[in-house]
Amino acid sequence: MRAVDWVDGKVCFIDQTRLPGQECVVETSDHRTVAEAIRVLRIRGAPAIGVAAAFAMVLPLQAFPPASTDWEGEWQEAHDLLTRSRPTAVNLFNALSAMKRLVETLRGSGAGHARGVLLEEARKLQQQDIEACAQIGSRGAALLPDGALVLTHCNTGALATAGEGTALAVIKTAARQGKVRGVFVDETRPLFQGARLTMWELQREGIPATLITDGTAGSVLRDGKISAVLVGADRIAQNGDAANKIGTYPLAVLALYHHVPFYVAAPVSTFDSSALSGSDIPIELRNPDDIVKIGNTAIAPEGATVFAPAFDVTPAHLITAIITEHAVLSPPFDRSIARMLTQSAEAG
Amino acid sequence: MRAVDWVDGKVCFIDQTRLPGQECVVETSDHRTVAEAIRVLRIRGAPAIGVAAAFAMVLPLQAFPPASTDWEGEWQEAHDLLTRSRPTAVNLFNALSAMKRLVETLRGSGAGHARGVLLEEARKLQQQDIEACAQIGSRGAALLPDGALVLTHCNTGALATAGEGTALAVIKTAARQGKVRGVFVDETRPLFQGARLTMWELQREGIPATLITDGTAGSVLRDGKISAVLVGADRIAQNGDAANKIGTYPLAVLALYHHVPFYVAAPVSTFDSSALSGSDIPIELRNPDDIVKIGNTAIAPEGATVFAPAFDVTPAHLITAIITEHAVLSPPFDRSIARMLTQSAEAG
């Protein structure tokens, strides 16, 4: 299963808003369809958004004859549209920047050539993410004890990445090593990615999973059996502050209170070299309807005022370690992150 | 508005499962209808459950001719049925015990006489709860600063009691005193009592309220503007450990972490003189369907394993004060609770 892929000149993606009820694959050669899919969370998960945006940036070039050289204006418009699709996951902007840098070297080239170069870059980003997931999985699995009971939030699996996932790749890898006794899955309000997507992925993998409401995590942690809390991230600042799905920060506080390690798993594409701390990370506010309407059911009186941030920021000092494809980063994160980013830039 | 009342020989109650969409009042002379209403949360809120059960215990007597004296067997069956309706809220058992003690003094009396005595007792319990709510409201309001921003969980208002509420009575009283700048309301999964009921009550009272998902409370507390977290309770042990709607315990941990006072508001009928600590409080497990189905929408794959406790226990050491109708209790709670219960027994 691939959440997002490039097949025969089109972007293909699973419409995640229809899961787990329907497994619906959308194929499109229109970048606007991808931008809209990101906006309404048909495509979601920071690394998957990055890969989807990269592939989407190939599509505008296909509308031009191969020899045409006047594609840059339209390409730039498409780029700007994708830029506005969602604000918090930095993988989106990192992928768009990589494509943009490449386009600047392609000025005056024919659309056919440019298409080939951009597609190669997008495929490279996809491949990097697949490999990052595998590395994160094995590095993270080494941190878990035998018989681990893990608590996770949102969806950080194959649906959220190009590969096996981030936090969920750790769980899957550890499960293949026979180390995982079970997984508690926060349903993850408002959009139920834990209930809808993570439960679905774990069921397919045959990993024992128990669904809980977000407010039940406290009781589960208090019970004293959880080995680790494992989450993903949408953007990590230079000091280690990590933005992730709303409800992550309270989990981190609860993990600290119960002396349970709190791990963030994320590829290098999730780090924001321009954000010094969490306060530099823009937090998306969702539509109140995300909260007050579930299917056809209204759960609040009409006219209710709603505060609906999609993310919260977990301060670095609550994070035990950040699991990346290159290394497991330990505090102090400002230093370990700077070192890793330097090494990864040199290697790349 | 009264969530539960006695009108013309019948128990009348608002079907809270239909709020906020429909305001549907049920009238019944069948105690089984009341037991079922408690079981499926048409009637909910610990004090309201107690009052409803007391009124329900009058109903079986009405099926007998006034002079009939062979009513006790059927009355006992009705009593046992009500006892099994829900396990955690101790107000239910405290009310049923009060009625049962009275029945033991009425053996051999005519059904008409017994009915009168029991109805008087039920009305007394109702009146006590109305007065308790008022006292809790004014004692609690005195704890809040001017311009208070309050965070609350579940519904602890007129729908949960015979009077104005417990935690919500504090908020309403303080609002009338001009002290409340706003209320953040946890939606309160799985059954959305915060979104459906508390938002509805606060809207009717004209108190500015903002709905959040349970996982957003951490961000709101971190923002540093919350003056107090105010919740109710379903059962309080002798040491001050308090069972309340699932999601309360994590709020208490978050309040501690952010140095925000955490207040529990509850009438004396919520104290369990036989529970030494929270571990003596039975925690109801709800049907998984409460979590995985919302209206007609399934939010998890079929066959998902679900852990669905309806309540959690907040340990006494996380509670700043317990607001009762007789006093605001401070730590050490074992002493302050024992003193209050002794005084209240002497007064009663």
XYZ file of C-alpha atoms in Angstrom:
696
model
C 0.000 0.000 0.000
C 1.257 3.468 -0.856
C -0.578 6.507 0.456
C 0.841 8.605 -2.415
C 2.615 7.487 -5.567
C 3.389 8.411 -9.150
C 1.875 5.997 -11.674
C 1.809 6.477 -15.463
C 2.094 10.240 -15.422
C -0.404 10.748 -12.619
C -0.394 11.314 -8.888
C -2.272 8.459 -7.192
C -3.386 8.666 -3.613
C -5.685 6.932 -1.153
C -8.522 9.243 -0.085
C -7.912 8.977 3.665
C -11.116 10.776 4.579
C -12.993 7.666 3.396
C -11.029 5.184 5.492
C -11.685 2.780 7.095
C -15.065 2.420 5.383
C -13.834 2.657 1.788
C -10.438 2.160 0.180
C -10.736 4.712 -2.582
C -7.733 5.538 -4.804
C -7.750 8.857 -6.651
C -5.653 9.333 -9.821
C -5.102 12.847 -11.059
C -3.018 14.798 -13.494
C -4.210 18.102 -12.000
C -2.026 19.659 -9.305
C -5.093 21.501 -7.986
C -6.658 18.180 -7.066
C -3.550 17.361 -5.028
C -3.566 20.771 -3.330
C -7.238 20.340 -2.431
C -6.588 16.793 -1.225
C -3.902 18.100 1.128
C -6.136 20.934 2.298
C -9.017 18.644 3.257
C -6.766 15.832 4.556
C -7.418 13.270 1.839
C -3.629 13.233 1.837
C -2.167 13.812 5.280
C 0.853 13.060 7.444
C 3.800 15.421 7.162
C 6.144 13.210 5.085
C 3.316 12.057 2.774
C 2.309 15.674 2.194
C 5.893 16.488 1.214
C 6.089 13.627 -1.297
C 2.634 14.417 -2.699
C 3.599 18.064 -3.211
C 6.811 17.054 -4.965
C 4.923 14.812 -7.403
C 2.245 17.475 -7.847
C 4.931 19.891 -9.018
C 5.613 17.636 -11.998
C 2.027 17.793 -13.233
C 1.877 21.397 -14.568
C 4.731 20.637 -16.957
C 2.709 17.899 -18.657
C 0.239 20.486 -20.003
C 2.968 21.950 -22.214
C 4.426 20.541 -25.462
C 7.809 18.977 -24.609
C 9.730 21.682 -26.437
C 7.821 24.588 -24.930
C 9.904 26.873 -22.723
C 7.227 29.234 -21.341
C 6.059 26.964 -18.530
C 7.629 28.753 -15.586
C 4.795 31.202 -14.868
C 2.197 28.483 -14.595
C 4.559 26.266 -12.690
C 5.112 29.075 -10.193
C 1.353 29.539 -9.777
C 0.981 25.835 -9.075
C 3.855 26.059 -6.605
C 2.153 28.951 -4.801
C -1.147 27.090 -4.658
C 0.517 24.063 -3.079
C 2.328 26.374 -0.646
C -1.013 27.567 0.671
C -2.546 24.107 1.103
C -1.569 23.591 4.755
C 0.640 25.685 7.020
C 2.210 23.522 9.738
C 3.905 20.449 8.224
C 7.302 21.746 7.126
C 7.937 18.731 4.890
C 5.563 20.429 2.436
C 7.726 23.550 2.279
C 10.979 21.594 2.290
C 9.769 19.561 -0.712
C 8.452 22.631 -2.544
C 11.741 24.461 -1.920
C 13.737 21.546 -3.313
C 11.613 21.565 -6.469
C 11.829 25.335 -6.743
C 15.626 25.320 -6.447
C 15.722 22.815 -9.277
C 13.379 24.887 -11.440
C 15.710 27.835 -11.068
C 18.398 25.752 -12.793
C 15.958 24.767 -15.556
C 14.975 28.186 -16.816
C 14.695 28.172 -20.606
C 14.642 24.368 -20.782
C 11.879 22.570 -22.640
C 8.941 21.375 -20.578
C 9.705 17.747 -21.461
C 13.210 17.986 -20.097
C 12.128 19.910 -17.012
C 9.412 17.349 -16.354
C 11.992 14.568 -16.427
C 14.318 16.359 -14.017
C 11.534 17.263 -11.573
C 10.080 13.757 -11.673
C 13.483 12.343 -10.894
C 13.784 14.701 -7.924
C 10.299 13.833 -6.667
C 11.076 10.131 -6.964
C 14.315 10.743 -5.078
C 12.395 12.460 -2.263
C 9.962 9.545 -2.238
C 12.795 7.032 -2.098
C 14.542 9.003 0.638
C 11.369 8.931 2.696
C 10.925 5.188 2.195
C 14.483 4.633 3.394
C 14.095 7.141 6.223
C 11.060 5.209 7.474
C 13.017 1.954 7.456
C 15.914 3.530 9.351
C 13.590 5.211 11.849
C 11.868 1.868 12.333
C 15.008 -0.018 13.193
C 16.628 2.761 15.244
C 13.440 3.235 17.237
C 12.738 -0.468 17.734
C 16.096 -0.780 19.479
C 14.810 1.621 22.145
C 11.833 -0.552 23.077
C 12.032 -3.303 25.683
C 10.809 -6.839 25.083
C 7.087 -7.159 25.696
C 6.608 -3.465 25.038
C 3.230 -1.827 25.515
C 3.227 1.354 23.491
C 0.880 4.338 23.420
C 0.566 6.348 20.218
C -1.411 9.285 18.878
C -2.760 10.150 15.425
C -1.501 8.215 12.401
C 2.194 7.999 11.680
C 2.175 4.942 9.452
C 2.225 4.045 5.790
C -0.673 6.430 5.271
C 1.366 9.334 6.641
C 4.594 8.719 4.747
C 5.977 7.263 1.553
C 7.269 4.245 3.471
C 6.202 2.291 6.557
C 5.766 5.309 8.749
C 7.613 7.132 11.500
C 6.381 6.270 15.012
C 4.325 3.457 13.492
C 7.381 2.156 11.618
C 9.077 1.824 14.998
C 6.105 -0.160 16.271
C 5.914 -2.339 13.148
C 9.639 -3.061 13.194
C 9.597 -3.896 16.908
C 6.534 -6.087 16.335
C 8.383 -8.064 13.644
C 11.141 -8.546 16.203
C 8.533 -10.013 18.566
C 8.945 -7.173 21.061
C 5.472 -5.624 21.018
C 2.829 -6.869 23.420
C 0.288 -4.294 22.357
C -0.447 -0.776 21.225
C -2.885 1.697 22.756
C -4.143 4.039 20.065
C -5.565 7.471 20.874
C -8.591 8.006 18.637
C -7.205 11.523 17.992
C -9.936 14.074 17.850
C -11.149 15.909 15.924
C -10.561 13.854 12.765
C -10.051 10.428 14.362
C -6.841 9.556 12.497
C -5.934 7.155 15.300
C -9.286 5.365 15.228
C -9.745 5.432 11.471
C -6.224 5.041 10.141
C -3.855 3.675 12.783
C -6.309 1.002 13.952
C -6.779 0.046 10.294
C -3.030 -0.192 9.642
C -2.347 -2.161 12.818
C -5.212 -4.526 12.077
C -3.723 -5.195 8.618
C -0.336 -5.862 10.205
C -1.812 -8.185 12.811
C -0.433 -6.106 15.682
C -2.643 -6.189 18.801
C -4.127 -2.709 19.173
C -6.608 -1.181 21.585
C -8.512 1.976 20.744
C -9.032 4.587 23.462
C -10.412 8.099 23.563
C -7.752 10.768 23.958
C -8.902 11.392 27.537
C -8.325 7.734 28.437
C -4.555 7.953 27.867
C -4.143 9.304 31.402
C -5.733 6.201 32.941
C -3.700 3.903 30.700
C -0.447 5.617 31.692
C -1.415 5.651 35.342
C -1.932 1.910 35.177
C 1.855 1.677 34.966
C 2.221 -0.784 32.110
C 3.133 1.517 29.216
C 6.782 1.179 28.115
C 6.880 4.237 25.869
C 4.809 6.936 24.209
C 5.660 7.182 20.510
C 4.464 10.005 18.275
C 5.386 11.685 15.004
C 5.902 15.350 14.241
C 4.825 17.899 11.669
C 7.631 20.349 12.289
C 10.599 20.324 14.651
C 12.385 23.535 15.595
C 16.135 23.916 16.071
C 15.815 23.583 19.835
C 13.800 20.346 19.613
C 10.336 21.805 20.206
C 8.032 19.637 18.116
C 4.664 20.480 16.591
C 2.394 17.476 16.217
C -1.297 16.642 16.121
C -3.349 18.384 18.812
C -3.351 16.263 21.954
C 0.343 15.371 21.735
C 1.475 17.956 24.273
C -0.811 16.670 27.070
C 0.504 13.160 26.358
C 4.056 14.435 26.833
C 3.143 16.000 30.183
C 1.437 12.763 31.254
C 4.453 10.716 30.144
C 6.758 12.906 32.228
C 4.424 12.638 35.224
C 4.420 8.832 34.953
C 8.151 8.486 34.186
C 7.451 6.959 30.786
C 9.820 7.785 27.907
C 8.319 10.081 25.284
C 9.768 9.551 21.810
C 9.241 11.666 18.692
C 9.956 9.867 15.412
C 10.468 11.993 12.298
C 12.633 12.162 9.197
C 15.102 14.981 8.610
C 12.574 16.579 6.236
C 10.497 17.460 9.340
C 13.149 19.771 10.793
C 12.774 23.477 10.151
C 16.136 25.176 9.926
C 14.454 28.575 10.148
C 12.475 27.923 13.346
C 14.551 28.502 16.449
C 11.824 27.285 18.806
C 8.199 26.189 18.876
C 7.012 29.788 18.936
C 8.259 30.121 15.333
C 5.962 27.313 14.170
C 2.629 28.434 12.662
C -0.260 26.439 14.124
C -3.121 25.762 11.733
C -6.635 26.502 12.955
C -9.197 24.146 11.456
C -12.792 24.818 10.575
C -15.132 24.520 13.616
C -17.142 22.038 11.560
C -14.272 19.568 11.987
C -15.287 19.454 15.644
C -19.029 20.037 15.814
C -20.127 17.785 12.966
C -19.332 14.092 12.740
C -20.923 12.610 9.650
C -24.458 13.978 9.821
C -24.441 14.282 13.604
C -24.113 17.692 15.247
C -22.495 17.325 18.663
C -22.866 20.944 19.804
C -25.632 23.538 19.729
C -25.757 25.792 16.696
C -23.628 28.884 16.936
C -21.197 27.353 19.431
C -17.829 29.119 19.552
C -15.034 26.659 18.838
C -11.261 26.806 19.244
C -9.803 24.229 16.869
C -6.021 24.234 16.547
C -4.885 21.254 14.477
C -1.542 20.989 16.272
C 0.174 21.702 19.533
C 3.832 22.158 20.361
C 5.629 19.836 22.746
C 8.585 21.647 24.294
C 11.931 19.936 23.881
C 12.392 19.361 27.611
C 9.475 16.896 27.613
C 10.993 14.792 24.829
C 13.200 11.843 25.790
C 14.672 11.380 22.314
C 13.975 12.214 18.672
C 14.312 9.232 16.364
C 15.497 10.214 12.874
C 16.845 8.150 9.988
C 20.385 9.273 10.763
C 20.492 9.035 14.539
C 18.536 8.886 17.756
C 18.914 12.435 19.031
C 19.247 13.050 22.765
C 19.064 16.269 24.788
C 20.382 18.878 24.628
C 18.559 18.931 21.307
C 19.879 22.263 20.061
C 23.293 20.652 19.801
C 22.279 17.181 18.598
C 19.937 18.629 15.965
C 22.527 21.102 14.657
C 25.123 18.330 14.415
C 22.748 15.998 12.589
C 21.558 18.649 10.136
C 25.135 19.625 9.330
C 26.139 16.011 8.747
C 23.039 15.296 6.701
C 23.637 18.423 4.535
C 27.243 17.335 3.982
C 26.151 13.807 3.095
C 23.322 15.016 0.830
C -35.508 23.782 33.583
C -35.325 20.667 35.706
C -33.446 17.619 34.444
C -35.555 15.384 36.709
C -38.734 16.164 38.598
C -41.892 14.698 40.104
C -45.057 16.002 38.452
C -48.593 14.674 39.040
C -47.565 11.222 40.173
C -44.950 10.744 37.493
C -41.214 11.055 37.080
C -40.473 13.634 34.380
C -37.064 13.959 32.825
C -35.309 15.538 29.854
C -33.940 12.886 27.499
C -30.340 14.139 27.489
C -29.264 11.834 24.675
C -31.355 14.014 22.356
C -29.818 17.326 23.363
C -28.932 19.758 21.947
C -30.978 18.879 18.841
C -34.265 18.153 20.617
C -35.639 19.119 24.007
C -37.677 16.019 24.686
C -39.355 15.513 28.090
C -40.303 11.976 29.103
C -43.047 11.338 31.694
C -43.287 7.906 33.212
C -44.984 6.036 36.030
C -42.792 2.986 35.416
C -39.637 2.697 37.499
C -38.142 0.464 34.773
C -38.236 3.393 32.366
C -36.225 5.417 34.877
C -33.714 2.591 35.398
C -33.266 2.242 31.652
C -32.954 6.029 31.276
C -30.131 6.021 33.821
C -28.462 3.045 32.148
C -28.363 4.674 28.713
C -27.637 8.192 30.034
C -30.962 9.818 29.208
C -30.649 10.830 32.841
C -27.037 11.438 33.871
C -24.943 13.414 36.317
C -24.343 11.894 39.727
C -26.722 14.103 41.772
C -29.477 13.932 39.118
C -29.193 10.144 39.072
C -29.631 10.087 42.854
C -32.759 12.244 42.751
C -34.203 10.297 39.807
C -33.690 7.011 41.642
C -35.380 8.396 44.774
C -38.449 9.459 42.780
C -38.426 6.163 40.884
C -38.720 4.321 44.202
C -42.114 5.955 44.785
C -43.553 4.600 41.526
C -43.939 0.885 42.420
C -46.206 1.788 45.351
C -48.700 3.457 43.015
C -49.533 0.110 41.426
C -51.086 -1.067 44.714
C -54.424 -0.110 46.267
C -53.702 2.416 49.015
C -54.626 -0.031 51.769
C -52.611 -2.907 50.371
C -49.737 -4.022 52.574
C -48.042 -6.621 50.331
C -46.008 -4.170 48.292
C -42.584 -4.763 49.800
C -41.485 -7.627 47.528
C -42.153 -5.698 44.361
C -40.675 -2.580 45.849
C -37.501 -4.505 46.654
C -37.303 -5.812 43.086
C -37.603 -2.276 41.786
C -34.926 -1.182 44.241
C -32.588 -3.933 43.023
C -33.193 -3.016 39.398
C -32.292 0.608 40.067
C -29.208 -0.540 41.980
C -27.903 -2.220 38.851
C -28.499 0.733 36.521
C -25.020 2.288 36.798
C -22.107 1.400 39.072
C -19.940 4.455 39.700
C -22.034 7.438 40.833
C -22.486 6.833 44.554
C -25.356 9.326 44.804
C -27.483 6.569 43.277
C -26.663 4.167 46.082
C -26.876 6.835 48.757
C -30.385 7.752 47.566
C -31.488 4.138 47.272
C -30.144 3.410 50.771
C -32.062 6.333 52.227
C -35.281 5.058 50.636
C -34.564 1.513 51.756
C -33.978 2.565 55.370
C -37.335 4.303 55.309
C -39.095 1.282 53.831
C -37.783 -0.798 56.702
C -39.746 1.456 59.060
C -42.872 1.133 56.885
C -43.267 -2.632 56.890
C -46.966 -3.518 57.167
C -48.098 -0.022 56.273
C -50.608 0.546 53.498
C -49.152 1.368 50.068
C -50.857 4.756 50.102
C -49.217 5.761 53.350
C -45.827 4.372 52.313
C -46.061 6.205 49.009
C -46.612 9.475 50.845
C -43.670 8.946 53.150
C -41.324 7.927 50.334
C -42.431 10.812 48.140
C -41.745 13.206 50.976
C -38.259 11.721 51.376
C -37.560 11.927 47.635
C -38.710 15.540 47.591
C -36.461 16.201 50.563
C -33.479 14.746 48.695
C -34.391 16.853 45.672
C -34.664 19.977 47.804
C -31.376 19.201 49.542
C -29.672 18.911 46.177
C -31.149 22.199 44.967
C -29.860 23.906 48.098
C -26.518 22.108 47.890
C -26.056 23.407 44.336
C -26.749 26.959 45.477
C -24.287 26.670 48.351
C -21.646 25.064 46.161
C -22.180 27.865 43.659
C -21.575 30.639 46.129
C -18.749 28.931 48.034
C -16.977 28.113 44.779
C -17.506 31.523 43.185
C -15.627 33.077 46.099
C -12.545 31.092 45.028
C -12.449 32.584 41.534
C -10.631 35.815 40.711
C -12.215 38.691 38.811
C -12.034 38.170 35.060
C -11.758 34.426 35.545
C -11.150 32.127 32.596
C -12.294 28.673 33.631
C -11.783 25.260 32.062
C -14.366 22.546 32.682
C -15.068 18.972 31.650
C -18.282 17.022 31.029
C -21.589 18.484 32.226
C -22.034 19.468 35.847
C -24.967 21.826 35.443
C -28.725 21.843 35.813
C -28.844 18.733 33.640
C -26.613 16.859 36.076
C -28.327 17.839 39.321
C -31.667 18.836 40.785
C -30.465 22.430 41.039
C -28.087 24.678 39.110
C -25.238 22.231 39.095
C -21.980 21.640 40.885
C -18.927 22.929 38.997
C -21.273 24.680 36.584
C -23.160 26.282 39.502
C -19.855 27.789 40.574
C -19.369 29.182 37.063
C -22.968 30.469 36.844
C -22.802 32.114 40.256
C -19.454 33.740 39.495
C -20.820 34.879 36.107
C -23.765 36.599 37.853
C -21.205 38.351 40.024
C -19.515 39.592 36.823
C -16.369 37.603 37.527
C -16.281 35.251 34.527
C -14.497 36.293 31.351
C -15.069 32.974 29.671
C -15.314 29.218 29.925
C -13.405 26.618 27.928
C -15.505 23.479 27.638
C -13.959 20.066 26.931
C -16.211 18.266 24.468
C -15.841 15.173 26.705
C -15.541 12.037 24.658
C -17.020 9.571 24.192
C -20.522 10.942 24.739
C -19.832 14.648 24.232
C -21.577 15.864 27.380
C -19.437 18.990 27.303
C -20.230 19.797 23.674
C -23.873 18.762 23.789
C -24.963 19.737 27.276
C -22.571 22.219 28.863
C -22.336 24.365 25.727
C -26.150 24.314 25.596
C -26.537 25.359 29.243
C -23.920 28.099 28.992
C -25.492 29.413 25.790
C -28.867 29.641 27.573
C -27.226 31.493 30.451
C -25.429 33.891 28.111
C -22.029 32.951 29.512
C -19.220 33.170 26.914
C -18.091 29.620 26.224
C -15.582 28.076 23.841
C -15.736 24.442 22.857
C -12.485 22.481 22.571
C -11.599 18.837 22.019
C -10.304 17.109 25.141
C -6.795 17.036 23.664
C -6.819 20.824 23.258
C -7.000 21.472 27.009
C -3.222 21.128 27.228
C -2.673 23.970 24.759
C -5.249 26.137 26.506
C -3.600 25.593 29.894
C -0.149 26.150 28.446
C -1.316 29.489 27.111
C -1.262 30.636 30.742
C -4.619 32.393 30.937
C -6.750 29.798 32.755
C -7.591 30.794 36.332
C -8.951 27.437 37.452
C -10.028 24.004 36.318
C -13.447 23.142 37.732
C -14.978 19.669 37.554
C -17.625 17.601 39.291
C -17.386 14.105 40.741
C -19.307 10.847 40.639
C -17.831 9.409 43.818
C -15.332 10.732 46.335
C -13.440 8.397 48.661
C -12.574 9.119 52.290
C -9.048 10.200 51.352
C -10.270 12.676 48.714
C -9.610 10.540 45.622
C -12.384 11.509 43.208
C -13.906 9.504 40.369
C -15.215 11.641 37.550
C -15.823 11.426 33.805
C -12.952 9.907 31.849
C -10.477 12.627 30.917
C -10.600 14.353 34.296
C -7.403 12.794 35.625
C -5.221 14.068 32.731
C -6.710 17.537 33.295
C -5.634 17.362 36.939
C -2.073 16.423 35.937
C -2.018 19.270 33.399
C -3.369 21.712 35.990
C -0.604 20.738 38.421
C 2.017 21.072 35.683
C 0.769 24.573 34.836
C 0.244 25.679 38.445
C -3.482 26.160 37.920
C -5.839 25.328 40.811
C -7.888 22.180 40.256
C -11.258 22.264 42.031
C -13.753 19.439 42.455
C -17.330 20.558 43.203
C -19.729 17.994 44.639
C -22.503 17.684 47.203
C -22.146 15.535 50.314
C -24.227 12.844 48.588
C -21.194 12.185 46.352
C -18.989 11.028 49.227
C -18.691 7.305 49.799
C -18.157 6.520 53.450
C -17.219 2.937 52.583
C -14.480 3.787 50.071
C -11.172 4.491 51.751
C -9.443 5.459 48.517
C -9.950 5.573 44.776
C -9.082 1.901 44.429
C -12.351 1.096 46.228
C -14.395 2.877 43.536
C -15.830 0.628 40.807
C -15.158 2.076 37.347
C -17.872 1.421 34.787
C -16.790 0.108 31.393
C -19.067 1.317 28.616
C -20.016 -0.437 25.426
C -17.359 -0.066 22.676
C -20.141 1.287 20.455
C -20.123 4.439 22.609
C -16.710 5.121 21.072
C -16.708 3.659 17.586
C -20.132 4.847 16.431
C -21.211 8.461 16.353
C -24.685 8.754 14.932
C -24.484 6.588 11.821
C -20.769 7.155 11.351
C -18.267 4.420 12.227
C -14.941 5.961 13.206
C -12.943 2.731 13.517
C -12.578 -0.436 11.464
C -14.940 -3.282 12.287
C -13.733 -5.572 15.022
C -11.513 -2.943 16.650
C -10.666 -3.718 20.268
C -11.765 -0.845 22.495
C -11.024 0.072 26.113
C -13.848 2.322 27.270
C -13.854 3.215 30.956
C -16.521 5.832 31.667
C -14.591 7.350 34.565
C -11.125 7.873 35.909
C -9.908 8.569 39.418
C -8.062 11.757 40.275
C -5.843 11.184 43.298
C -6.415 13.556 46.191
C -2.930 15.058 45.977
C -3.808 16.624 42.604
C -6.913 18.356 43.990
C -6.557 21.900 45.291
C -9.908 21.927 47.110
C -13.241 20.131 47.153
C -16.200 22.492 47.109
C -19.209 21.087 48.997
C -22.406 22.707 50.230
C -21.076 22.749 53.794
C -17.505 23.874 53.294
C -14.611 24.232 50.924
C -12.442 21.279 51.924
C -8.670 21.639 51.838
C -5.919 19.037 52.104
C -5.274 16.884 54.016
C -8.619 15.623 52.726
C -8.858 12.534 54.927
C -9.246 14.876 57.902
C -11.375 17.575 56.282
C -13.725 15.021 54.740
C -14.137 13.066 57.989
C -14.874 16.279 59.900
C -17.419 17.441 57.315
C -19.200 14.094 57.129
C -19.454 13.913 60.929
C -20.849 17.435 61.158
C -23.261 16.828 58.296
C -24.488 13.567 59.875
C -25.037 15.375 63.206
C -26.882 18.199 61.442
C -28.949 15.804 59.297
